[in-house]
Tab-separated table of N, CA and C in Angstrom:
chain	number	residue	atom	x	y	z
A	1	UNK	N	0.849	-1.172	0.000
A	1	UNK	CA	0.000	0.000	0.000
A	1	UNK	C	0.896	1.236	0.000
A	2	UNK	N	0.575	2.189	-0.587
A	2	UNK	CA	1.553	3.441	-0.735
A	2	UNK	C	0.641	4.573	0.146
A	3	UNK	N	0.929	4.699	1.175
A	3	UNK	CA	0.597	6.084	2.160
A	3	UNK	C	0.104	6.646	1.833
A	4	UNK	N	1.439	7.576	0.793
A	4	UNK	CA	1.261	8.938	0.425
A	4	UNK	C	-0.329	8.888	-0.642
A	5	UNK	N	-0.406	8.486	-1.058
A	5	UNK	CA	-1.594	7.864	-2.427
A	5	UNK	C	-2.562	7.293	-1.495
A	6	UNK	N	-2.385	6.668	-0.390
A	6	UNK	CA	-4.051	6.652	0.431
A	6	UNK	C	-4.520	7.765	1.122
A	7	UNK	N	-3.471	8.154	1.810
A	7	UNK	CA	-3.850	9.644	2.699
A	7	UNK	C	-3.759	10.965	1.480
A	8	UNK	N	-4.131	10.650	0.339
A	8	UNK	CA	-4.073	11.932	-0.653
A	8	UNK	C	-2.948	12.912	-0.470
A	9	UNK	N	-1.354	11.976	-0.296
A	9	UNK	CA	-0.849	12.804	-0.150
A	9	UNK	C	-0.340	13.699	0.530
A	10	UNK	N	-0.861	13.573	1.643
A	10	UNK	CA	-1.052	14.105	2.981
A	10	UNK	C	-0.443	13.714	3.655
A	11	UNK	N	0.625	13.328	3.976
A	11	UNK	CA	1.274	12.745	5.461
A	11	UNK	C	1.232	13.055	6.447
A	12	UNK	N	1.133	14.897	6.782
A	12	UNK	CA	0.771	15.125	8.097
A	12	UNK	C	-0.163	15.060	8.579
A	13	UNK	N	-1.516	14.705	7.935
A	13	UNK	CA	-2.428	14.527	8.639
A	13	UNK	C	-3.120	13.372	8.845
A	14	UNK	N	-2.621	12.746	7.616
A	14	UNK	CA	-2.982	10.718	7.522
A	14	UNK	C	-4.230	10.590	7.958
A	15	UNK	N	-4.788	11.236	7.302
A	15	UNK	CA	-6.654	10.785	6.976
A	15	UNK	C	-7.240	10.047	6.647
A	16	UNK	N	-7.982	8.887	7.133
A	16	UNK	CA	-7.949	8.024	6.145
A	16	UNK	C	-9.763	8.517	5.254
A	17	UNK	N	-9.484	8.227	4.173
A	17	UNK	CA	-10.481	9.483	3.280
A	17	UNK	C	-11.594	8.407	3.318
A	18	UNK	N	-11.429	7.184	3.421
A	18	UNK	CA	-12.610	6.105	3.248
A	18	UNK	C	-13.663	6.000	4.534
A	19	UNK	N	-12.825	5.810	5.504
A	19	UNK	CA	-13.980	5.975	6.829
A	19	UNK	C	-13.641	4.065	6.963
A	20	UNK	N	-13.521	3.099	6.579
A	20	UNK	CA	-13.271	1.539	6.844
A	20	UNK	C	-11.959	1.503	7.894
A	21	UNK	N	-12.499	0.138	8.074
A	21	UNK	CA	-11.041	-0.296	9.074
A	21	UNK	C	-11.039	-2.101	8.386
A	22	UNK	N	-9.584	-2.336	8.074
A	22	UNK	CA	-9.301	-3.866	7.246
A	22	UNK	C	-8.574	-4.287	8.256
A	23	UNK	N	-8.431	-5.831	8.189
A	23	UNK	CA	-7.809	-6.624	8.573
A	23	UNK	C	-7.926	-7.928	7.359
A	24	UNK	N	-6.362	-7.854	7.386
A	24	UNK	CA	-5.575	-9.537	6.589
A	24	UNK	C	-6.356	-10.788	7.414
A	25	UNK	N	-6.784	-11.455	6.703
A	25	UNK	CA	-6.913	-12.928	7.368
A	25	UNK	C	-5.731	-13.396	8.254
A	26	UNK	N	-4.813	-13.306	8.382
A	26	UNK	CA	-3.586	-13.863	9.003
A	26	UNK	C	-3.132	-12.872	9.835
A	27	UNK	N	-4.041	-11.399	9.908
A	27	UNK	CA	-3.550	-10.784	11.024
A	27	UNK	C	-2.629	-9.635	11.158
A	28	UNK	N	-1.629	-9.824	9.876
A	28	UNK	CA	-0.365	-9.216	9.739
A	28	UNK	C	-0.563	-7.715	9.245
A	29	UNK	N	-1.605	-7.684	8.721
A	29	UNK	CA	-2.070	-6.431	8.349
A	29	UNK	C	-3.498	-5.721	8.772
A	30	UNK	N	-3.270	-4.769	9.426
A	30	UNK	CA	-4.689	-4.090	9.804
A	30	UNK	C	-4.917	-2.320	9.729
A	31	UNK	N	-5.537	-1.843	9.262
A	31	UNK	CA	-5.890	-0.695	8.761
A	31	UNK	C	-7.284	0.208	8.430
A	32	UNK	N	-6.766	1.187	8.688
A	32	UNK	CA	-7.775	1.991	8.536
A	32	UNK	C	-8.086	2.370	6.665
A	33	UNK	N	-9.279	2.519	6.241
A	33	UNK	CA	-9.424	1.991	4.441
A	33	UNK	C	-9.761	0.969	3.846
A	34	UNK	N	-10.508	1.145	2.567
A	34	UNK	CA	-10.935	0.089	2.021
A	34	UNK	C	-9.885	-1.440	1.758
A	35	UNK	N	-10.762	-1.795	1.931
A	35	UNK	CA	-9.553	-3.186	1.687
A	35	UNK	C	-8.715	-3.630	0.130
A	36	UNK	N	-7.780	-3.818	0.352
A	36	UNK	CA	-7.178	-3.853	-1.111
A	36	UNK	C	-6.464	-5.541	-1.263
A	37	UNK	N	-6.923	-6.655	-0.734
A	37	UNK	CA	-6.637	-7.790	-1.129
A	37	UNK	C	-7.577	-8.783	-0.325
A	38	UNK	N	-7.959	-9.814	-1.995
A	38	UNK	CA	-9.083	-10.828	-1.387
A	38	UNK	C	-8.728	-11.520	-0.145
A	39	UNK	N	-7.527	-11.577	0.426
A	39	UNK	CA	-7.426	-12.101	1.470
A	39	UNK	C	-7.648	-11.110	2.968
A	40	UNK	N	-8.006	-10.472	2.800
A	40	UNK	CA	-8.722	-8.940	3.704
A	40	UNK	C	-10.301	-8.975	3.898
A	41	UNK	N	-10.605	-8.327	5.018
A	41	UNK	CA	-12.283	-7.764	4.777
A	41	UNK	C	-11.967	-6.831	5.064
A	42	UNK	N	-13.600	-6.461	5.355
A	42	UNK	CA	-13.705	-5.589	6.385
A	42	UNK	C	-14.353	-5.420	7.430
A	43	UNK	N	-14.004	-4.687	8.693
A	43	UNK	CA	-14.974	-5.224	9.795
A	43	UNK	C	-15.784	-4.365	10.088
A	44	UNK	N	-15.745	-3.385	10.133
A	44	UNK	CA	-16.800	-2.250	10.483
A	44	UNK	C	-15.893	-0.593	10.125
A	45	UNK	N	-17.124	0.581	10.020
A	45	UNK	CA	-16.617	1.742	9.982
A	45	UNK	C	-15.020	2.051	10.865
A	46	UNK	N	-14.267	2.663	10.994
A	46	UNK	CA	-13.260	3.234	11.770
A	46	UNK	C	-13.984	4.020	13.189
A	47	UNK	N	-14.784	4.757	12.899
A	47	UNK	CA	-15.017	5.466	14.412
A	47	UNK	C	-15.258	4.082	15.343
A	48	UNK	N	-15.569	2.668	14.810
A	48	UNK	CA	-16.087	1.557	15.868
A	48	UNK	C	-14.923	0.937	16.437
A	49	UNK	N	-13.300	1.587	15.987
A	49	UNK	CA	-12.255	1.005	15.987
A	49	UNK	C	-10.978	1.603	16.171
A	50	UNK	N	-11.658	2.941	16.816
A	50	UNK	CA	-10.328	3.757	17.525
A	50	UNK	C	-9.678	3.460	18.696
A	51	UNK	N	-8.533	3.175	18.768
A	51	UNK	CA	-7.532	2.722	19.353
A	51	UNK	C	-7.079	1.501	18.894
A	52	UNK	N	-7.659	1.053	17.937
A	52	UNK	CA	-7.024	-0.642	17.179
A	52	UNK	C	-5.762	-0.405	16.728
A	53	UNK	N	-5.169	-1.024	16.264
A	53	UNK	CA	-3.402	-1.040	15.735
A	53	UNK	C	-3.307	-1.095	14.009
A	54	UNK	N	-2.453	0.415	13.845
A	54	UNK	CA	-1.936	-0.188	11.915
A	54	UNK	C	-1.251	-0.666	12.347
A	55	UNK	N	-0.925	-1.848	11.939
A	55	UNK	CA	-0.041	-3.346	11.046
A	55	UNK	C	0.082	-3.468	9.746
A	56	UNK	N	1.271	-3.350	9.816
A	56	UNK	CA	2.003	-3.796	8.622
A	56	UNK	C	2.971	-4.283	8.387
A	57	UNK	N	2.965	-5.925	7.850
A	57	UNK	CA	3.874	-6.956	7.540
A	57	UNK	C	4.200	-7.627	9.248
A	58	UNK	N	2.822	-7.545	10.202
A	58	UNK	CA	3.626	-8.087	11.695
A	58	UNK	C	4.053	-6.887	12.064
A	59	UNK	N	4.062	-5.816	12.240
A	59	UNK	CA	4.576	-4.513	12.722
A	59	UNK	C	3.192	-3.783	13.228
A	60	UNK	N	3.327	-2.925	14.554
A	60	UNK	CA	2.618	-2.150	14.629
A	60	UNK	C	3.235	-0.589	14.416
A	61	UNK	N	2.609	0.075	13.713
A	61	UNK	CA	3.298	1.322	13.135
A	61	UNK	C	2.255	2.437	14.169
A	62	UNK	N	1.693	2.129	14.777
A	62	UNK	CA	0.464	3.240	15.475
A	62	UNK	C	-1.072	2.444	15.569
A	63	UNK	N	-1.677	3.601	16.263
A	63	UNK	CA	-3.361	3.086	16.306
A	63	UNK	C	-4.087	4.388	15.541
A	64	UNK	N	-5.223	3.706	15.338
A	64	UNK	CA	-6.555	4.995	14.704
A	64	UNK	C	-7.010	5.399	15.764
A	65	UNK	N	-6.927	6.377	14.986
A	65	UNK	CA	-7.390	8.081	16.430
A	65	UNK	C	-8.624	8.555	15.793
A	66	UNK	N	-9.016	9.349	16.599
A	66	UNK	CA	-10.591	9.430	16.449
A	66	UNK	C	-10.967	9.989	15.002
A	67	UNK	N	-10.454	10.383	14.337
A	67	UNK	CA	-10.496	11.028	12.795
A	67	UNK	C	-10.204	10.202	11.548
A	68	UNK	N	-9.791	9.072	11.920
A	68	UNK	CA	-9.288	8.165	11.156
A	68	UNK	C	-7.347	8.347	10.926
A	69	UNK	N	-7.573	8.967	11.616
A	69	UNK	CA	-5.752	9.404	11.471
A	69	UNK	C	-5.081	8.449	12.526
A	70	UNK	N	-3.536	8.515	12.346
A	70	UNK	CA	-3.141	7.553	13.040
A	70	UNK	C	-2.304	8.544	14.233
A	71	UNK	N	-2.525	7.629	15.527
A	71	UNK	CA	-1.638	8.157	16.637
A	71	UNK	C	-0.983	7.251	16.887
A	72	UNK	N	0.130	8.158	17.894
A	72	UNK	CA	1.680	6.988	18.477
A	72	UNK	C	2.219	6.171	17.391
A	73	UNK	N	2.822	7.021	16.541
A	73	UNK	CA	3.238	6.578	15.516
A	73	UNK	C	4.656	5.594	15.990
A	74	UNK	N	5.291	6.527	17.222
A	74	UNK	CA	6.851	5.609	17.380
A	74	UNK	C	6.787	4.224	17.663
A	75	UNK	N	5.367	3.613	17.912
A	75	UNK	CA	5.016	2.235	18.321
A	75	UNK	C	5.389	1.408	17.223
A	76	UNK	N	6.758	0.626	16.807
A	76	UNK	CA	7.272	0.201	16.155
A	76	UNK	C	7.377	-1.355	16.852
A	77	UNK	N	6.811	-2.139	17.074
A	77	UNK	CA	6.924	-3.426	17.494
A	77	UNK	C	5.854	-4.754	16.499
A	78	UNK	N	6.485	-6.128	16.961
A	78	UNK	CA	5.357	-7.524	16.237
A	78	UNK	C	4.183	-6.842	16.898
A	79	UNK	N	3.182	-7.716	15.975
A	79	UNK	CA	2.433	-7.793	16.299
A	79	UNK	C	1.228	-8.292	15.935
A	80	UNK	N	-0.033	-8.594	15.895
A	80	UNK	CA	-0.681	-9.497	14.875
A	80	UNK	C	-2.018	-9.333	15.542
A	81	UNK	N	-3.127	-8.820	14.824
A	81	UNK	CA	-4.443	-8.134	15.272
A	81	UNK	C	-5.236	-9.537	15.763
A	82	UNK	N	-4.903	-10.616	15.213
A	82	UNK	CA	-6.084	-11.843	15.769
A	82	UNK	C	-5.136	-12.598	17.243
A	83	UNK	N	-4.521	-12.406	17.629
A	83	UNK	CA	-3.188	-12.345	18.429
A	83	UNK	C	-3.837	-11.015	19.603
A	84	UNK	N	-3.971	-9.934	18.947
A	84	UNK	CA	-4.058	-9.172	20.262
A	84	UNK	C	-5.940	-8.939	20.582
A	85	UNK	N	-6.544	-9.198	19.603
A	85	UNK	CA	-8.140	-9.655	20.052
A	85	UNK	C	-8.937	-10.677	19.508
A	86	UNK	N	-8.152	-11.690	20.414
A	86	UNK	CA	-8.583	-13.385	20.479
A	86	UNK	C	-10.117	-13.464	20.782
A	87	UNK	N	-10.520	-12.467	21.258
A	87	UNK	CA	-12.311	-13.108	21.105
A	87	UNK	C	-13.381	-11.873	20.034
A	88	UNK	N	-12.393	-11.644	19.249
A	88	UNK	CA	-13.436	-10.730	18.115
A	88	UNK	C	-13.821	-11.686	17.400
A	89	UNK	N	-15.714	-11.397	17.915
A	89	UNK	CA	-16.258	-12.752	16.675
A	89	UNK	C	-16.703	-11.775	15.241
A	90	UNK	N	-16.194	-10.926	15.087
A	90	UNK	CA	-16.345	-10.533	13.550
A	90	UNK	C	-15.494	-11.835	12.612
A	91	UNK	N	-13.815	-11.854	13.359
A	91	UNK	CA	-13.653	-12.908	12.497
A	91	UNK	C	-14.102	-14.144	13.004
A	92	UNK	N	-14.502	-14.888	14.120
A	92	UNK	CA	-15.491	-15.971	13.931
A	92	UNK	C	-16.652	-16.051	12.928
A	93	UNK	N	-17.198	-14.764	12.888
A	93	UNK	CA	-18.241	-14.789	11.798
A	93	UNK	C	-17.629	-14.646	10.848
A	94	UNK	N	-16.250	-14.706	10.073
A	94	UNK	CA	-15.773	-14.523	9.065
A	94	UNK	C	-15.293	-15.952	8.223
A	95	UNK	N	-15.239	-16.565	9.312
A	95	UNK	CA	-14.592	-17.703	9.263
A	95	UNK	C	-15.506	-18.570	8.799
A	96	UNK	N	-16.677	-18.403	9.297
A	96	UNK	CA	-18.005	-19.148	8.813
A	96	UNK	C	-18.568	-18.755	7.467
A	97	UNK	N	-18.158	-17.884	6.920
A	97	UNK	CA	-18.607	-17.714	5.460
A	97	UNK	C	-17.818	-17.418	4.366
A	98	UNK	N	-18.444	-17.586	2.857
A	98	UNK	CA	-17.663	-18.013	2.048
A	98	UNK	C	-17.652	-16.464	1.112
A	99	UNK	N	-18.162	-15.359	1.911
A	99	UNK	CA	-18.245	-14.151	1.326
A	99	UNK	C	-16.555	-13.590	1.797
A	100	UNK	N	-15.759	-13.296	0.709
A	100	UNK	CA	-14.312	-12.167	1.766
A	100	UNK	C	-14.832	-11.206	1.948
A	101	UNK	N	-15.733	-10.573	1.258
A	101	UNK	CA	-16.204	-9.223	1.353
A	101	UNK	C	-17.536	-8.828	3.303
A	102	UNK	N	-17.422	-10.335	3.638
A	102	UNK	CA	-18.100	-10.479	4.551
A	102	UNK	C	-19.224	-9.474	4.650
């Protein structure tokens, strides 16, 4: 995913212009924005998901802040979204169907 080209460019304010929040099936990736691979959904709007973690590649790079923007960016550690909320049944209910687009 290229930043600069999701946040329009924008880096200082890292907006996310869609209003979604994604997560990778495997965890490794989670974000605020439409989803950009069949192995992704989506789980609900972003305002339902402020304070969740961007991930990327197993990395946490920050969380979504109330605007869709990202805070605590220096949060540079592993990490893996089905790993840090083991009882979200969005993906139980994800798991049960044959829609990715859930």
């Amino acid at each position: 995913m290229n930043f600069y080209t999701y946040v329009h460019n924008n880096p200082l304010t890292n907006i996310d212009p869609t209003g979604h929040y994604c997560v990778s099936n495997e965890g490794n990736n989670a974000h605020a924005g439409g989803c950009n691979s069949s192995t992704s959904f989506y789980l609900d709007k972003d305002k339902d998901f402020v304070g969740h973690p961007i991930l990327i590649n197993g990395k946490v790079y920050g969380f979504l802040g109330n605007n869709g923007n990202t805070i605590n960016e220096a949060a540079h550690y592993q990490g893996n979204y089905w790993s840090m909320y083991k009882d979200d049944f969005l993906y139980i209910a994800w798991l049960t169907t044959d829609n990715p687009n859930f």
